[in-house]
Amino acid sequence: MKRAYVEAASADYAEKRRPVNTSRLAIMTGLTRKEVKRIRDLLADGHRLDELRSSAADSVLLGWHTDREFRGHNGLPAMLDIEGDDSSFNALVRRYAGDLPPGAMLKELVRVGAVELVESGRLRLLRDHYAQVEITDATLEHVSQAMTMIGRSLVSYVEDQDRGNESRQH
């Protein structure tokens, strides 16, 4: 989402032939200048857009899954102490969410059901993404109908192309 804000704001200014600077983009998007610069640098270096993680919470969760410092001996995400050494939750947040307060991050991740506090006082990771996505029967029905319409349109297009090619050959 952040990347989309930065791209849209950049495109808007480029169309009007005005200089696009990081401060102006930060004001327009509501992101920090540091975050705008990071996104612009990644895009300039040729990173695909879908490679960019959209939030600090996603970055923390991804780090918990992928960083050896926060995985157990079995390779799975470890149970973490909230405070302590380099492999604590606070250390994880500092590494992957910059200057965001670890306490606020913890409250939010617990609220969305991504992390739970277990009886031992340690934290357990429950999922690898931040966004709460509830897929209801109505959502599945809507997606199914949309995909059916897209499929029919594609078949119709291909058939039209085939008919056009046949008429040109005769």
PDB file of C-alpha atoms in Angstrom:
ATOM      1  CA  MET A   1       0.000   0.000   0.000  1.00  0.00           C
ATOM      2  CA  LYS A   2       2.817   2.418   0.878  1.00  0.00           C
ATOM      3  CA  ARG A   3       4.464   1.754  -2.443  1.00  0.00           C
ATOM      4  CA  ALA A   4       1.211   2.586  -4.209  1.00  0.00           C
ATOM      5  CA  TYR A   5       1.009   5.919  -2.380  1.00  0.00           C
ATOM      6  CA  VAL A   6       4.561   6.793  -3.337  1.00  0.00           C
ATOM      7  CA  GLU A   7       4.052   5.757  -6.973  1.00  0.00           C
ATOM      8  CA  ALA A   8       0.770   7.648  -7.317  1.00  0.00           C
ATOM      9  CA  ALA A   9       2.130  10.809  -5.766  1.00  0.00           C
ATOM     10  CA  SER A  10       5.291  10.602  -7.905  1.00  0.00           C
ATOM     11  CA  ALA A  11       3.254  10.108 -11.074  1.00  0.00           C
ATOM     12  CA  ASP A  12       0.964  13.016 -10.201  1.00  0.00           C
ATOM     13  CA  TYR A  13       3.887  15.390  -9.852  1.00  0.00           C
ATOM     14  CA  ALA A  14       5.701  14.013 -12.884  1.00  0.00           C
ATOM     15  CA  GLU A  15       2.610  14.661 -15.037  1.00  0.00           C
ATOM     16  CA  LYS A  16       2.604  18.287 -13.925  1.00  0.00           C
ATOM     17  CA  ARG A  17       6.337  18.521 -14.602  1.00  0.00           C
ATOM     18  CA  ARG A  18       7.095  19.537 -11.057  1.00  0.00           C
ATOM     19  CA  PRO A  19      10.126  18.288  -9.181  1.00  0.00           C
ATOM     20  CA  VAL A  20       9.361  15.300  -6.979  1.00  0.00           C
ATOM     21  CA  ASN A  21      11.245  15.300  -3.711  1.00  0.00           C
ATOM     22  CA  THR A  22      11.086  12.981  -0.737  1.00  0.00           C
ATOM     23  CA  SER A  23       9.670  15.583   1.648  1.00  0.00           C
ATOM     24  CA  ARG A  24       6.813  16.431  -0.685  1.00  0.00           C
ATOM     25  CA  LEU A  25       6.018  12.739  -1.174  1.00  0.00           C
ATOM     26  CA  ALA A  26       6.089  12.195   2.587  1.00  0.00           C
ATOM     27  CA  ILE A  27       3.581  14.975   3.100  1.00  0.00           C
ATOM     28  CA  MET A  28       1.321  13.684   0.340  1.00  0.00           C
ATOM     29  CA  THR A  29       1.377  10.049   1.479  1.00  0.00           C
ATOM     30  CA  GLY A  30       1.535  10.419   5.237  1.00  0.00           C
ATOM     31  CA  LEU A  31       4.675   8.275   5.329  1.00  0.00           C
ATOM     32  CA  THR A  32       7.941   9.292   6.921  1.00  0.00           C
ATOM     33  CA  ARG A  33      10.664  10.685   4.679  1.00  0.00           C
ATOM     34  CA  LYS A  34      12.794   7.687   5.628  1.00  0.00           C
ATOM     35  CA  GLU A  35      10.093   5.256   4.429  1.00  0.00           C
ATOM     36  CA  VAL A  36       9.531   7.204   1.192  1.00  0.00           C
ATOM     37  CA  LYS A  37      13.272   7.199   0.506  1.00  0.00           C
ATOM     38  CA  ARG A  38      13.504   3.453   1.218  1.00  0.00           C
ATOM     39  CA  ILE A  39      10.661   2.677  -1.191  1.00  0.00           C
ATOM     40  CA  ARG A  40      12.006   4.978  -3.902  1.00  0.00           C
ATOM     41  CA  ASP A  41      15.490   3.467  -3.559  1.00  0.00           C
ATOM     42  CA  LEU A  42      14.110  -0.074  -3.827  1.00  0.00           C
ATOM     43  CA  LEU A  43      12.105   0.818  -6.912  1.00  0.00           C
ATOM     44  CA  ALA A  44      15.088   2.614  -8.477  1.00  0.00           C
ATOM     45  CA  ASP A  45      17.261  -0.470  -7.850  1.00  0.00           C
ATOM     46  CA  GLY A  46      14.873  -2.554  -9.934  1.00  0.00           C
ATOM     47  CA  HIS A  47      13.046  -4.442  -7.213  1.00  0.00           C
ATOM     48  CA  ARG A  48       9.698  -5.785  -8.319  1.00  0.00           C
ATOM     49  CA  LEU A  49       6.828  -4.001  -6.633  1.00  0.00           C
ATOM     50  CA  ASP A  50       5.393  -7.149  -5.103  1.00  0.00           C
ATOM     51  CA  GLU A  51       8.691  -7.734  -3.300  1.00  0.00           C
ATOM     52  CA  LEU A  52       8.135  -4.690  -1.098  1.00  0.00           C
ATOM     53  CA  ARG A  53       6.481  -5.474   2.225  1.00  0.00           C
ATOM     54  CA  SER A  54       3.693  -3.051   2.950  1.00  0.00           C
ATOM     55  CA  SER A  55       3.929  -2.576   6.681  1.00  0.00           C
ATOM     56  CA  ALA A  56       6.233  -2.711   9.640  1.00  0.00           C
ATOM     57  CA  ALA A  57       4.031  -5.408  11.165  1.00  0.00           C
ATOM     58  CA  ASP A  58       4.463  -7.579   8.062  1.00  0.00           C
ATOM     59  CA  SER A  59       8.213  -6.997   8.220  1.00  0.00           C
ATOM     60  CA  VAL A  60       8.334  -8.089  11.855  1.00  0.00           C
ATOM     61  CA  LEU A  61       6.332 -11.229  11.129  1.00  0.00           C
ATOM     62  CA  LEU A  62       8.425 -12.049   8.068  1.00  0.00           C
ATOM     63  CA  GLY A  63      11.614 -11.539  10.079  1.00  0.00           C
ATOM     64  CA  TRP A  64      10.332 -13.884  12.794  1.00  0.00           C
ATOM     65  CA  HIS A  65       9.805 -16.538  10.111  1.00  0.00           C
ATOM     66  CA  THR A  66      13.006 -16.073   8.148  1.00  0.00           C
ATOM     67  CA  ASP A  67      15.743 -14.654  10.384  1.00  0.00           C
ATOM     68  CA  ARG A  68      17.852 -17.396  11.998  1.00  0.00           C
ATOM     69  CA  GLU A  69      18.148 -15.281  15.130  1.00  0.00           C
ATOM     70  CA  PHE A  70      14.424 -15.711  15.775  1.00  0.00           C
ATOM     71  CA  ARG A  71      13.968 -19.362  14.749  1.00  0.00           C
ATOM     72  CA  GLY A  72      14.369 -22.422  16.901  1.00  0.00           C
ATOM     73  CA  HIS A  73      16.743 -25.335  16.365  1.00  0.00           C
ATOM     74  CA  ASN A  74      14.039 -27.041  14.296  1.00  0.00           C
ATOM     75  CA  GLY A  75      14.009 -24.109  11.869  1.00  0.00           C
ATOM     76  CA  LEU A  76      10.537 -22.966  12.896  1.00  0.00           C
ATOM     77  CA  PRO A  77       9.784 -19.575  14.443  1.00  0.00           C
ATOM     78  CA  ALA A  78      10.928 -19.701  18.084  1.00  0.00           C
ATOM     79  CA  MET A  79       8.942 -18.743  21.151  1.00  0.00           C
ATOM     80  CA  LEU A  80      10.368 -15.361  22.123  1.00  0.00           C
ATOM     81  CA  ASP A  81      10.835 -13.593  25.422  1.00  0.00           C
ATOM     82  CA  ILE A  82       9.453 -10.080  25.260  1.00  0.00           C
ATOM     83  CA  GLU A  83      12.637  -8.515  26.607  1.00  0.00           C
ATOM     84  CA  GLY A  84      16.174  -9.727  26.825  1.00  0.00           C
ATOM     85  CA  ASP A  85      18.962 -10.748  24.505  1.00  0.00           C
ATOM     86  CA  ASP A  86      19.367 -10.348  20.763  1.00  0.00           C
ATOM     87  CA  SER A  87      16.649 -12.920  20.064  1.00  0.00           C
ATOM     88  CA  SER A  88      13.833 -11.280  22.051  1.00  0.00           C
ATOM     89  CA  PHE A  89      10.648  -9.793  20.628  1.00  0.00           C
ATOM     90  CA  ASN A  90      11.931  -6.293  21.377  1.00  0.00           C
ATOM     91  CA  ALA A  91      15.106  -7.038  19.399  1.00  0.00           C
ATOM     92  CA  LEU A  92      13.000  -8.382  16.521  1.00  0.00           C
ATOM     93  CA  VAL A  93      10.920  -5.207  16.397  1.00  0.00           C
ATOM     94  CA  ARG A  94      13.995  -2.984  16.581  1.00  0.00           C
ATOM     95  CA  ARG A  95      15.544  -4.894  13.675  1.00  0.00           C
ATOM     96  CA  TYR A  96      12.497  -4.983  11.402  1.00  0.00           C
ATOM     97  CA  ALA A  97      10.313  -2.020  12.394  1.00  0.00           C
ATOM     98  CA  GLY A  98      12.861   0.683  13.028  1.00  0.00           C
ATOM     99  CA  ASP A  99      11.824   3.196  15.635  1.00  0.00           C
ATOM    100  CA  LEU A 100       8.340   1.833  16.347  1.00  0.00           C
ATOM    101  CA  PRO A 101       7.812   0.965  20.033  1.00  0.00           C
ATOM    102  CA  PRO A 102       7.936  -2.791  20.640  1.00  0.00           C
ATOM    103  CA  GLY A 103       5.090  -2.561  23.179  1.00  0.00           C
ATOM    104  CA  ALA A 104       2.751  -0.987  20.638  1.00  0.00           C
ATOM    105  CA  MET A 105       3.753  -3.558  18.018  1.00  0.00           C
ATOM    106  CA  LEU A 106       3.076  -6.389  20.444  1.00  0.00           C
ATOM    107  CA  LYS A 107      -0.367  -5.072  21.353  1.00  0.00           C
ATOM    108  CA  GLU A 108      -1.306  -4.765  17.686  1.00  0.00           C
ATOM    109  CA  LEU A 109      -0.022  -8.209  16.719  1.00  0.00           C
ATOM    110  CA  VAL A 110      -1.914  -9.769  19.635  1.00  0.00           C
ATOM    111  CA  ARG A 111      -5.036  -7.812  18.694  1.00  0.00           C
ATOM    112  CA  VAL A 112      -5.062  -9.170  15.133  1.00  0.00           C
ATOM    113  CA  GLY A 113      -4.300 -12.710  16.266  1.00  0.00           C
ATOM    114  CA  ALA A 114      -0.821 -12.977  14.746  1.00  0.00           C
ATOM    115  CA  VAL A 115       0.911 -13.484  18.107  1.00  0.00           C
ATOM    116  CA  GLU A 116      -0.167 -14.875  21.465  1.00  0.00           C
ATOM    117  CA  LEU A 117       1.239 -14.558  24.948  1.00  0.00           C
ATOM    118  CA  VAL A 118       1.502 -18.047  26.449  1.00  0.00           C
ATOM    119  CA  GLU A 119       1.466 -18.990  30.125  1.00  0.00           C
ATOM    120  CA  SER A 120       5.248 -18.980  30.374  1.00  0.00           C
ATOM    121  CA  GLY A 121       5.215 -15.270  29.516  1.00  0.00           C
ATOM    122  CA  ARG A 122       6.771 -15.950  26.133  1.00  0.00           C
ATOM    123  CA  LEU A 123       5.353 -15.081  22.732  1.00  0.00           C
ATOM    124  CA  ARG A 124       4.236 -17.568  20.099  1.00  0.00           C
ATOM    125  CA  LEU A 125       3.878 -16.657  16.440  1.00  0.00           C
ATOM    126  CA  LEU A 126       0.528 -17.777  15.034  1.00  0.00           C
ATOM    127  CA  ARG A 127       0.742 -16.583  11.427  1.00  0.00           C
ATOM    128  CA  ASP A 128       3.136 -14.945   8.996  1.00  0.00           C
ATOM    129  CA  HIS A 129       1.023 -12.015   7.845  1.00  0.00           C
ATOM    130  CA  TYR A 130      -0.532  -9.002   9.475  1.00  0.00           C
ATOM    131  CA  ALA A 131      -3.653  -8.378   7.422  1.00  0.00           C
ATOM    132  CA  GLN A 132      -6.814  -9.897   8.741  1.00  0.00           C
ATOM    133  CA  VAL A 133      -8.484 -11.563   5.830  1.00  0.00           C
ATOM    134  CA  GLU A 134     -11.742 -13.277   6.514  1.00  0.00           C
ATOM    135  CA  ILE A 135     -12.991 -15.300   3.598  1.00  0.00           C
ATOM    136  CA  THR A 136     -16.715 -15.760   3.874  1.00  0.00           C
ATOM    137  CA  ASP A 137     -19.032 -17.807   1.674  1.00  0.00           C
ATOM    138  CA  ALA A 138     -20.266 -14.549   0.142  1.00  0.00           C
ATOM    139  CA  THR A 139     -16.690 -13.537  -0.696  1.00  0.00           C
ATOM    140  CA  LEU A 140     -16.009 -16.892  -2.338  1.00  0.00           C
ATOM    141  CA  GLU A 141     -19.253 -16.643  -4.313  1.00  0.00           C
ATOM    142  CA  HIS A 142     -18.329 -13.139  -5.509  1.00  0.00           C
ATOM    143  CA  VAL A 143     -14.837 -14.226  -6.551  1.00  0.00           C
ATOM    144  CA  SER A 144     -16.276 -17.298  -8.271  1.00  0.00           C
ATOM    145  CA  GLN A 145     -18.719 -15.185 -10.278  1.00  0.00           C
ATOM    146  CA  ALA A 146     -16.012 -12.705 -11.230  1.00  0.00           C
ATOM    147  CA  MET A 147     -13.647 -15.470 -12.357  1.00  0.00           C
ATOM    148  CA  THR A 148     -16.442 -17.094 -14.399  1.00  0.00           C
ATOM    149  CA  MET A 149     -17.116 -13.797 -16.183  1.00  0.00           C
ATOM    150  CA  ILE A 150     -13.417 -13.275 -16.859  1.00  0.00           C
ATOM    151  CA  GLY A 151     -13.118 -16.818 -18.212  1.00  0.00           C
ATOM    152  CA  ARG A 152     -16.107 -16.356 -20.512  1.00  0.00           C
ATOM    153  CA  SER A 153     -14.689 -13.078 -21.794  1.00  0.00           C
ATOM    154  CA  LEU A 154     -11.347 -14.711 -22.501  1.00  0.00           C
ATOM    155  CA  VAL A 155     -12.948 -17.611 -24.373  1.00  0.00           C
ATOM    156  CA  SER A 156     -15.069 -15.176 -26.400  1.00  0.00           C
ATOM    157  CA  TYR A 157     -11.994 -13.107 -27.273  1.00  0.00           C
ATOM    158  CA  VAL A 158     -10.024 -16.161 -28.396  1.00  0.00           C
ATOM    159  CA  GLU A 159     -12.945 -17.407 -30.485  1.00  0.00           C
ATOM    160  CA  ASP A 160     -13.295 -13.977 -32.121  1.00  0.00           C
ATOM    161  CA  GLN A 161      -9.583 -13.976 -32.910  1.00  0.00           C
ATOM    162  CA  ASP A 162      -9.841 -17.459 -34.425  1.00  0.00           C
ATOM    163  CA  ARG A 163     -12.818 -16.406 -36.591  1.00  0.00           C
ATOM    164  CA  GLY A 164     -10.873 -13.347 -37.755  1.00  0.00           C
ATOM    165  CA  ASN A 165      -7.861 -15.462 -38.697  1.00  0.00           C
ATOM    166  CA  GLU A 166     -10.055 -17.977 -40.598  1.00  0.00           C
ATOM    167  CA  SER A 167     -11.744 -15.234 -42.650  1.00  0.00           C
ATOM    168  CA  ARG A 168      -8.371 -13.736 -43.605  1.00  0.00           C
ATOM    169  CA  GLN A 169      -7.085 -17.123 -44.777  1.00  0.00           C
ATOM    170  CA  HIS A 170      -9.982 -17.663 -47.213  1.00  0.00           C
TER     171      HIS A 170
END
